[in-house]
PDB file of C-alpha atoms in Angstrom:
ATOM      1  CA  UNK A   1     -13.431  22.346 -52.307  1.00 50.00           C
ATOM      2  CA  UNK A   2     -10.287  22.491 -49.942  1.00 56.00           C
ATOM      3  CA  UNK A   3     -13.101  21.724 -47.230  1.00 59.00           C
ATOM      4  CA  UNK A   4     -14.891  18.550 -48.290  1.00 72.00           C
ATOM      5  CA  UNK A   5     -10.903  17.250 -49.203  1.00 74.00           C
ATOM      6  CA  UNK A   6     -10.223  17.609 -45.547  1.00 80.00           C
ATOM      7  CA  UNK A   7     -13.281  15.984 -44.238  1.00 85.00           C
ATOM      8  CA  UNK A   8     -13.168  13.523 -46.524  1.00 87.00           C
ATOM      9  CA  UNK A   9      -9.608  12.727 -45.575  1.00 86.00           C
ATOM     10  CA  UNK A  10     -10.725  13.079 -42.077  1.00 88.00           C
ATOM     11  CA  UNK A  11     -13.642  10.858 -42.319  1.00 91.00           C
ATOM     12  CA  UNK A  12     -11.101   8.071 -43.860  1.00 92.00           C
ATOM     13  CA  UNK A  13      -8.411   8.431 -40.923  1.00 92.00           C
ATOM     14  CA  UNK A  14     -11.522   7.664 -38.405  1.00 94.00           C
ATOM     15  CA  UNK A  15     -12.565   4.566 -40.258  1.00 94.00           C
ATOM     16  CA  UNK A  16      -8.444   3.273 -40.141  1.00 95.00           C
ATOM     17  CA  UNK A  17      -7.458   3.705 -36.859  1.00 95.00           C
ATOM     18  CA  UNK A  18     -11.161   2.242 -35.843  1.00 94.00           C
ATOM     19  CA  UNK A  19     -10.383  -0.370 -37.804  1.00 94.00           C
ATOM     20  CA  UNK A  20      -7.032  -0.817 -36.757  1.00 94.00           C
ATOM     21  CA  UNK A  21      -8.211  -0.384 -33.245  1.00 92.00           C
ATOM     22  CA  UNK A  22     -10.703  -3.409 -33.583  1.00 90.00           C
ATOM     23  CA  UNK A  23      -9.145  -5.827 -36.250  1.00 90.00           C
ATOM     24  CA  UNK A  24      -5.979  -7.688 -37.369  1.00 90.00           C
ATOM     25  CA  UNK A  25      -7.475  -8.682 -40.779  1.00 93.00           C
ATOM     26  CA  UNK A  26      -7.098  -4.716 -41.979  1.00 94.00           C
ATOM     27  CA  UNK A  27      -5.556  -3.519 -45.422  1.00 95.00           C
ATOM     28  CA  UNK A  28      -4.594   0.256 -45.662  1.00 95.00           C
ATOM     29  CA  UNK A  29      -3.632   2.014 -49.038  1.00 94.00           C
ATOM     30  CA  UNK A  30      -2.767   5.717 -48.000  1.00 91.00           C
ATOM     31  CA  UNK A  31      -1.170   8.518 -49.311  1.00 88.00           C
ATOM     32  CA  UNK A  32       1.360  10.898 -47.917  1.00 87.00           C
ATOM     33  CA  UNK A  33      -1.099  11.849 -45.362  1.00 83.00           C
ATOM     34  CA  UNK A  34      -0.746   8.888 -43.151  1.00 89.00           C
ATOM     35  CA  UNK A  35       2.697  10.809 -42.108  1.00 89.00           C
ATOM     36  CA  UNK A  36       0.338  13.950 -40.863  1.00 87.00           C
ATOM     37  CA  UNK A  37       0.356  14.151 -37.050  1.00 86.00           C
ATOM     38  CA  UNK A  38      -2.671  12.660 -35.174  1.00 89.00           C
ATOM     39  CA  UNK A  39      -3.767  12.188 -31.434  1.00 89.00           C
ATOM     40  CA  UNK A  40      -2.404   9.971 -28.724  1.00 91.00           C
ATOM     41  CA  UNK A  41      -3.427   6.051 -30.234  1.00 93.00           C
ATOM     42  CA  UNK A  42      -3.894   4.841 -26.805  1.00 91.00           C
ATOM     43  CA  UNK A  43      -5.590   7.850 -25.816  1.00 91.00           C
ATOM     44  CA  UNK A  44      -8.031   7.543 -28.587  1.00 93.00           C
ATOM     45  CA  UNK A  45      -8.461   3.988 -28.013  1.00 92.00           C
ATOM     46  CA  UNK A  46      -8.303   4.701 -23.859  1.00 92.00           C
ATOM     47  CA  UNK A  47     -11.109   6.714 -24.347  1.00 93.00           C
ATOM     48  CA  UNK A  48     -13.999   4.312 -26.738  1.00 95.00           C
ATOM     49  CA  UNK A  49     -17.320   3.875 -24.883  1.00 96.00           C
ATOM     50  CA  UNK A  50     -18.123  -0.082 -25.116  1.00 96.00           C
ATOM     51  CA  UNK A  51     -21.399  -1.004 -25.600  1.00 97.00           C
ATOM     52  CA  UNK A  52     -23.231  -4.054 -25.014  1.00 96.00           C
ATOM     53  CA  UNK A  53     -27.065  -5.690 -25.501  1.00 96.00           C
ATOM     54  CA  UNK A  54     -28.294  -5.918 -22.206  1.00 96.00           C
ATOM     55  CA  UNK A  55     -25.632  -3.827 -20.292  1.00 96.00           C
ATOM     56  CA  UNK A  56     -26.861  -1.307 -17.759  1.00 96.00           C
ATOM     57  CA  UNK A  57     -26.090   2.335 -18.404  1.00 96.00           C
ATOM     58  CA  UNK A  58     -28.387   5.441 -17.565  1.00 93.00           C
ATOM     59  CA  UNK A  59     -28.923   6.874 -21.191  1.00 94.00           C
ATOM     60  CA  UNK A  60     -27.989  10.475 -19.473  1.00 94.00           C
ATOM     61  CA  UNK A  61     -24.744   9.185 -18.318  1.00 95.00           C
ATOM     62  CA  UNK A  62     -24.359   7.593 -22.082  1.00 96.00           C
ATOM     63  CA  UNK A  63     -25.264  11.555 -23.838  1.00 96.00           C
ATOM     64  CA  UNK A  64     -22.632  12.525 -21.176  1.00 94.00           C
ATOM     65  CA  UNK A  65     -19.648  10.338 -22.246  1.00 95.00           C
ATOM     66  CA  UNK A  66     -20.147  10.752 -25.986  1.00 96.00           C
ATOM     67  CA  UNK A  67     -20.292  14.471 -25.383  1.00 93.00           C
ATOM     68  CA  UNK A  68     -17.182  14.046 -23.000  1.00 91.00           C
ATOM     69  CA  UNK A  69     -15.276  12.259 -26.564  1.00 94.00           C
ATOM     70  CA  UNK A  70     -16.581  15.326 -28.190  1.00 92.00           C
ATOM     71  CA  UNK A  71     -19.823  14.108 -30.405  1.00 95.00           C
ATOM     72  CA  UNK A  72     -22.226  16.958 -30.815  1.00 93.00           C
ATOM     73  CA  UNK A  73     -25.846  16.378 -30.012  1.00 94.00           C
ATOM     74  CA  UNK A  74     -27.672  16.779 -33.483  1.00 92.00           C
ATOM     75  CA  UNK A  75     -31.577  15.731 -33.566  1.00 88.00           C
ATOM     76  CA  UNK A  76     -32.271  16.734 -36.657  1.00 87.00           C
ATOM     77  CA  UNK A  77     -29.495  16.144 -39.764  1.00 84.00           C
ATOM     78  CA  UNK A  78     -27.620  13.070 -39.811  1.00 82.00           C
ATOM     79  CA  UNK A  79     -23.340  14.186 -39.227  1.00 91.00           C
ATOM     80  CA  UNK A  80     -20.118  12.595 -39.068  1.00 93.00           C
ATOM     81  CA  UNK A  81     -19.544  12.892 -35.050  1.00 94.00           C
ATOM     82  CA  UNK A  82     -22.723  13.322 -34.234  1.00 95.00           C
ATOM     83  CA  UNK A  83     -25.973  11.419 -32.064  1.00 96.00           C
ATOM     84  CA  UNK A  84     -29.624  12.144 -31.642  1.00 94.00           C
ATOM     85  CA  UNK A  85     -32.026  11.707 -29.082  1.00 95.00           C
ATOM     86  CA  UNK A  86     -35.648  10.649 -29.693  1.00 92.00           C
ATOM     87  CA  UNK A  87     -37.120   9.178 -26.343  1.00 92.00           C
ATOM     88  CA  UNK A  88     -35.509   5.800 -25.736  1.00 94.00           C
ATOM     89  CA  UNK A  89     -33.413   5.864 -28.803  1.00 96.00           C
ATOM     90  CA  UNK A  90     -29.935   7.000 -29.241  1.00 97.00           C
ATOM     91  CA  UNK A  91     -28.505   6.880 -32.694  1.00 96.00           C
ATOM     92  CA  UNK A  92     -25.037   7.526 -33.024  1.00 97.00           C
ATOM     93  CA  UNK A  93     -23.380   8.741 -36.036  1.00 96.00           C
ATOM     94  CA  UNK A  94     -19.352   7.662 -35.742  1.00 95.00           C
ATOM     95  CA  UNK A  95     -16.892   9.867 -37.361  1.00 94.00           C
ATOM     96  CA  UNK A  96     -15.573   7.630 -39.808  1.00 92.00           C
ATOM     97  CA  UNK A  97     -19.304   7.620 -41.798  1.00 89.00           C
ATOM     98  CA  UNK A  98     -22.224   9.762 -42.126  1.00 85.00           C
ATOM     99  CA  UNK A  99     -23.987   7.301 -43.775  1.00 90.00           C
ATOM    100  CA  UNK A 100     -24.138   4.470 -41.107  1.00 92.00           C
ATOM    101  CA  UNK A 101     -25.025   4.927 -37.379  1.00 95.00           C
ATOM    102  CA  UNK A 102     -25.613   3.089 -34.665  1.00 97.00           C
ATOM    103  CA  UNK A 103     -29.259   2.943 -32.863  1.00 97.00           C
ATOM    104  CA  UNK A 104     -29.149   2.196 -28.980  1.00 97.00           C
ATOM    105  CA  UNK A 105     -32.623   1.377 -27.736  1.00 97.00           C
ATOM    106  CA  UNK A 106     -33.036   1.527 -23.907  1.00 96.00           C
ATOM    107  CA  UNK A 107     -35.830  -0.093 -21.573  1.00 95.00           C
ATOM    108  CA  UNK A 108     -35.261   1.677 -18.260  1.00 93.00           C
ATOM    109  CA  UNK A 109     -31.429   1.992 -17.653  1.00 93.00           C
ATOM    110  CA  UNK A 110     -31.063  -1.401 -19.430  1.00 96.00           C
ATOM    111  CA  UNK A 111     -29.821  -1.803 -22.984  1.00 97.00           C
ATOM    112  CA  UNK A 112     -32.271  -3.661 -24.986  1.00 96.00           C
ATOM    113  CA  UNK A 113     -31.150  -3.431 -28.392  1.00 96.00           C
ATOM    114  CA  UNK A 114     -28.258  -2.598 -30.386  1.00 97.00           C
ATOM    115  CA  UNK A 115     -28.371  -2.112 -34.252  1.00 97.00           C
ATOM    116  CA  UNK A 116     -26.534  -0.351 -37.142  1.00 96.00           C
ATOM    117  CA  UNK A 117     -29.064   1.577 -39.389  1.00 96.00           C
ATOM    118  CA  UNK A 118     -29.005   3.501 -42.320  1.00 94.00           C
ATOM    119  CA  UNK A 119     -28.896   6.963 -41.232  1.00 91.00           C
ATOM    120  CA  UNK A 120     -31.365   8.348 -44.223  1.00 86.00           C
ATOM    121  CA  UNK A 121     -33.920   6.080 -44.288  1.00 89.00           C
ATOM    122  CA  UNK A 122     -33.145   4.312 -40.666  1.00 88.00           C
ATOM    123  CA  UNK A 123     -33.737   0.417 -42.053  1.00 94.00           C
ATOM    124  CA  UNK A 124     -31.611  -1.574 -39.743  1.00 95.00           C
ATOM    125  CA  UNK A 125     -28.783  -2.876 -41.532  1.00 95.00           C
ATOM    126  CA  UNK A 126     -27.752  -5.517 -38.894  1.00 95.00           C
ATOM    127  CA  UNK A 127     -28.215  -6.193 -35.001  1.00 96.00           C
ATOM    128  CA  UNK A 128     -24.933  -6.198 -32.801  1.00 96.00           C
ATOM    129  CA  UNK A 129     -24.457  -7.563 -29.553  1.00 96.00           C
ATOM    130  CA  UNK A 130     -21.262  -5.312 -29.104  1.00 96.00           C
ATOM    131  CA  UNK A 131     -20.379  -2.213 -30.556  1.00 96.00           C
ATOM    132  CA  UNK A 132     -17.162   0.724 -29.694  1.00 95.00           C
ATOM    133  CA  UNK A 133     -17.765   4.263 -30.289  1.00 96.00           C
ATOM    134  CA  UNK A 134     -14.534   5.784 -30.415  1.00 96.00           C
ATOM    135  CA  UNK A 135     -13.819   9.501 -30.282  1.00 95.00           C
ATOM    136  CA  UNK A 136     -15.588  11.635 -32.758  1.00 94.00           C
ATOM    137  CA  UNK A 137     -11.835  13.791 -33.155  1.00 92.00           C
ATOM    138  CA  UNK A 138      -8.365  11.726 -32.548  1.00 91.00           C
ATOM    139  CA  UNK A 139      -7.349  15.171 -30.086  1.00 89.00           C
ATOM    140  CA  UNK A 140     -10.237  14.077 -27.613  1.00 88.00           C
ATOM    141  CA  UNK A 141      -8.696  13.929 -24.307  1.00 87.00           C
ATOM    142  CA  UNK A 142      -9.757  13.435 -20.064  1.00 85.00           C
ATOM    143  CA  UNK A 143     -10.936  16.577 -18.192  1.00 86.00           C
ATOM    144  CA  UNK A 144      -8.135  16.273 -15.954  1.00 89.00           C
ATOM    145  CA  UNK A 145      -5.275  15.793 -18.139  1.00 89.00           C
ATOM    146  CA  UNK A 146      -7.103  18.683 -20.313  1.00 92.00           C
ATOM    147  CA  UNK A 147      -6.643  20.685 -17.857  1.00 93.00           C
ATOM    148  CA  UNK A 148      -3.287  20.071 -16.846  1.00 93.00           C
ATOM    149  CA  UNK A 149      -2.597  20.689 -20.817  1.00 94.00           C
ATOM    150  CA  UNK A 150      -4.302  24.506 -20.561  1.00 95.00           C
ATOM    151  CA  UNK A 151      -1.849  24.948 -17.716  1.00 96.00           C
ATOM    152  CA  UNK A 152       1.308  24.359 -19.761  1.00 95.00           C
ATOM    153  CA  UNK A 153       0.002  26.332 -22.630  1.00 96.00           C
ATOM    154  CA  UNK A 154      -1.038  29.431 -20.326  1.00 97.00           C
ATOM    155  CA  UNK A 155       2.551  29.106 -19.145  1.00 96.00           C
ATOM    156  CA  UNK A 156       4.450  28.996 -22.724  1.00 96.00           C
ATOM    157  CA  UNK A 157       1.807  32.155 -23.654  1.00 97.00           C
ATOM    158  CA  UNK A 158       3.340  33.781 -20.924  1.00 97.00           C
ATOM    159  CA  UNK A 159       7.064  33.042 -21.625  1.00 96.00           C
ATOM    160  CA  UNK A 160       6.255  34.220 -25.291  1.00 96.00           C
ATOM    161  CA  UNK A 161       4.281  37.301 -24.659  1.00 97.00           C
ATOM    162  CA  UNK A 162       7.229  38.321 -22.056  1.00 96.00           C
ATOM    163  CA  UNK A 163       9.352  37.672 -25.106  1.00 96.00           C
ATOM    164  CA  UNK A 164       7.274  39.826 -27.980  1.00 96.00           C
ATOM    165  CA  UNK A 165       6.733  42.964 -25.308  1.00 96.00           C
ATOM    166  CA  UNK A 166      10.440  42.682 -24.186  1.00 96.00           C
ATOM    167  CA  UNK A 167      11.189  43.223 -27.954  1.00 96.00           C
ATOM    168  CA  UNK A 168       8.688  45.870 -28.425  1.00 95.00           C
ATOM    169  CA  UNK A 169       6.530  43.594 -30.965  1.00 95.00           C
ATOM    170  CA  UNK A 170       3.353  44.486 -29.009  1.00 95.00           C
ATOM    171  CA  UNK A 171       1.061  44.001 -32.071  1.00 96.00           C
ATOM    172  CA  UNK A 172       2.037  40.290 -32.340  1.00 95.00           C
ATOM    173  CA  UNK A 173       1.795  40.006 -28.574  1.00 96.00           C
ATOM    174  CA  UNK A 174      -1.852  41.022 -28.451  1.00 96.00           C
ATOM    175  CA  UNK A 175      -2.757  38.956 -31.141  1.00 96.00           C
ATOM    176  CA  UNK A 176      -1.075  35.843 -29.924  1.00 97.00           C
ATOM    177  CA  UNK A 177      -2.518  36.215 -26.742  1.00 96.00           C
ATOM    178  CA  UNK A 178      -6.299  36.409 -28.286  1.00 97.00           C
ATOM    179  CA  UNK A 179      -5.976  33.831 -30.460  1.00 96.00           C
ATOM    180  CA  UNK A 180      -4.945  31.379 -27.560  1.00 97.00           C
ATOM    181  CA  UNK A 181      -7.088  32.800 -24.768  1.00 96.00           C
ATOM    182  CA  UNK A 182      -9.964  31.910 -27.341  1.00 96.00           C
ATOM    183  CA  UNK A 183      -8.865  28.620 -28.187  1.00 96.00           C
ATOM    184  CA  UNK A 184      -8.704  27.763 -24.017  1.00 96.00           C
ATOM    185  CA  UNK A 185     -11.758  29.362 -23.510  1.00 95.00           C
ATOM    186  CA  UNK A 186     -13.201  26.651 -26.340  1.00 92.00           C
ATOM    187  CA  UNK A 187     -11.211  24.251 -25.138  1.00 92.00           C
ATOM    188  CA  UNK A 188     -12.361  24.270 -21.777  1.00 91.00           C
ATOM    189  CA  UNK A 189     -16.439  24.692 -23.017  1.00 87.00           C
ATOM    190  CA  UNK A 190     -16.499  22.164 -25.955  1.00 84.00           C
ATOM    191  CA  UNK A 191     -13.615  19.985 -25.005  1.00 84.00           C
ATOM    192  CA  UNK A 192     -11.745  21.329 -28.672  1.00 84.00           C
ATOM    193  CA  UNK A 193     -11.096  24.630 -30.672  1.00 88.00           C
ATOM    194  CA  UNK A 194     -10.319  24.939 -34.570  1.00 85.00           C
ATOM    195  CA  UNK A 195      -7.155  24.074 -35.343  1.00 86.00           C
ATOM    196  CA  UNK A 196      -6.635  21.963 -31.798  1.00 88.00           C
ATOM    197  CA  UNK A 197      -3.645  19.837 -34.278  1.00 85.00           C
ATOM    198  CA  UNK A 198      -1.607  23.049 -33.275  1.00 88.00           C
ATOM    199  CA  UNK A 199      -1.340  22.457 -29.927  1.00 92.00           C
ATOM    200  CA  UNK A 200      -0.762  18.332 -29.923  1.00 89.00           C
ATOM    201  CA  UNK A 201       2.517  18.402 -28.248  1.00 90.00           C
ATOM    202  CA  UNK A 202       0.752  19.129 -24.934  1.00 92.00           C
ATOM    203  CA  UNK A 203      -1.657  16.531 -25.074  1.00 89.00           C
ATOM    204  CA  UNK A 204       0.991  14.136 -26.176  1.00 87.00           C
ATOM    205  CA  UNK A 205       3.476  14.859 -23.599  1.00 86.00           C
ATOM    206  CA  UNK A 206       5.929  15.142 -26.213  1.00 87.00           C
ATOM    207  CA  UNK A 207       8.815  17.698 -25.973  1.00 87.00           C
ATOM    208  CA  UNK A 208       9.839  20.557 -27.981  1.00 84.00           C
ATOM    209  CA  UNK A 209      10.935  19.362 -32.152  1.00 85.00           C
ATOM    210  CA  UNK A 210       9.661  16.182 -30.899  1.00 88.00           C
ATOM    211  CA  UNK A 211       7.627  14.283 -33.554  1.00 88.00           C
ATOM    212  CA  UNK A 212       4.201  13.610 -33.144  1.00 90.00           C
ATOM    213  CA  UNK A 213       2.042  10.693 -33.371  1.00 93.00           C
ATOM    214  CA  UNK A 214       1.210   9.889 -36.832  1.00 93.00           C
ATOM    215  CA  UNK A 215      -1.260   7.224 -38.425  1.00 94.00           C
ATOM    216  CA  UNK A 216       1.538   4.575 -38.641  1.00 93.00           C
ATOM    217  CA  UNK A 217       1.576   4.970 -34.557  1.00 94.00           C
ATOM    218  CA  UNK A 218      -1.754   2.939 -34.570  1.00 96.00           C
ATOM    219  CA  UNK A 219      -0.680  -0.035 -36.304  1.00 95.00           C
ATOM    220  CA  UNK A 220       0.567  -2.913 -34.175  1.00 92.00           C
ATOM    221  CA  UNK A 221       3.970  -3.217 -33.568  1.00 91.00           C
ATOM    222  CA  UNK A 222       4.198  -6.160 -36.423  1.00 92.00           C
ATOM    223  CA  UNK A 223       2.370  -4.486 -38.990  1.00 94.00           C
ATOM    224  CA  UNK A 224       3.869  -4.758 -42.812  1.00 94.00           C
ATOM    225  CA  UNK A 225       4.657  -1.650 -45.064  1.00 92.00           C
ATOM    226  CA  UNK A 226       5.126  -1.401 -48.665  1.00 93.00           C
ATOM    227  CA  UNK A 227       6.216   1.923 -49.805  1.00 90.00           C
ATOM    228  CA  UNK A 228       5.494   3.177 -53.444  1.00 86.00           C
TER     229      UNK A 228
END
C-alpha cells in the first residue's frame, strides 16, 4: 500500500513540474508534499529531449538520450518511465502517466510522425508536431557532472569511515561503506540507485544543512500561493 502511495505521488510530481515546465495557464492543489525535496528544476528542464515532425535524429542516438535521462527500455508492459522499440516505432511512456505515451515513427533518420496514443489499446489520441520528454526521475543528471558528484561522495565516505574506525565503531563503518559503494556502483551503471533523494545535496551543489530544491522551486518566480 505504502508503495502505490509513493508512485502515485510520484507519478503526480512528474505531471506538475512538466506542466509547469511547459505552461503558464497551470493550477496546482498539493499537499504537504510539495515541501519534499526534489532535483535541480533547471537541471530537469536542462536535460528534456525536444522532439519535432520532420526533425532528423538517428533513432539509436534517440534510445541513447532517453536512456541517458534514465527511461528503461521495456518492449513488452506499458510503465511510467519507460519506451519500447518495435522497428521504426518508438513509444515513449513519460513518467507523469502510464496510461498515455508518445509514438515516434521514423523513415530513415527522419522523423515522420509524432502522436500521443493510448498505451493499452495504442488508438492515437492526437498528432503533435512538437513534443518534450523530460526526465523519467527529477535526480537525472549529465555523465560528467555525475561523475564529479561520485567524487565528492567517495571523499565524505572516506572522512566518515576515518571517523567510525577512529572511534572503534567498525560495524557501522563496514556497513556504511557497502551501502554507498553499492549505490556508486548503480549509480555509475544505471545513471540512479534506490533511495538516490539521499544523496541530492551533491547533485545540487548545495552545502551542508542547506535546503534543497523543493516543488515550489519550479514555479516561476511570479507564481501565486494560497495556503490552507
Amino acid at each position: 500500500k505504502d508503495a502505490s502511495i509513493n508512485d502515485e505521488i510520484d507519478r503526480m510530481r512528474h505531471s506538475a513540474t512538466s506542466w509547469l515546465a511547459e505552461r503558464r495557464d497551470v493550477v496546482i492543489v498539493a499537499s504537504v508534499s510539495c515541501i519534499y525535496g526534489l532535483g535541480d528544476p533547471e537541471e530537469y528542464e536542462g536535460l528534456s529531449v525536444s522532439l519535432r515532425e520532420g526533425m532528423t535524429i538517428d533513432r539509436d542516438e534517440l534510445i541513447r538520450r532517453l536512456v541517458d535521462i534514465q527511461f528503461n527500455r521495456n518492449d513488452f508492459e506499458p510503465e511510467r518511465g519507460t519506451f519500447r522499440v518495435r522497428g521504426e516505432v518508438i513509444e515513449i511512456i513519460p513518467a507523469a502517466s502510464e496510461k498515455r505515451g508518445v509514438r515516434v515513427e521514423f523513415f530513415g533518420d527522419d522523423i515522420e510522425r509524432i502522436s500521443e496514443v493510448d498505451t493499452v489499446t495504442g488508438k492515437v489520441l492526437r498528432c503533435m508536431n512538437h513534443v518534450l520528454i523530460f526526465p523519467a526521475s527529477h535526480y537525472a543528471t549529465s555523465k560528467d557532472k555525475l561523475e564529479r558528484c561520485i567524487a565528492q561522495i567517495e571523499d565524505d565516505l572516506a572522512l566518515r569511515l576515518k571517523d567510525f574506525r577512529d572511534s572503534d565503531r567498525l560495524l557501522e563503518a563496514q556497513r556504511l561503506e557497502q551501502r554507498v559503494h553499492y549505490d556508486i556502483e548503480m549509480m555509475r551503471e544505471i545513471g540512479y540507485c534506490s533511495g538516490i533523494e539521499n544523496y541530492s545535496r551533491y547533485f545540487d551543489g548545495r552545502q551542508p544543512g542547506e535546503a534543497p530544491f523543493t516543488l515550489m522551486d519550479y514555479f516561476p518566480k511570479d507564481f501565486l500561493i494560497f495556503i490552507d
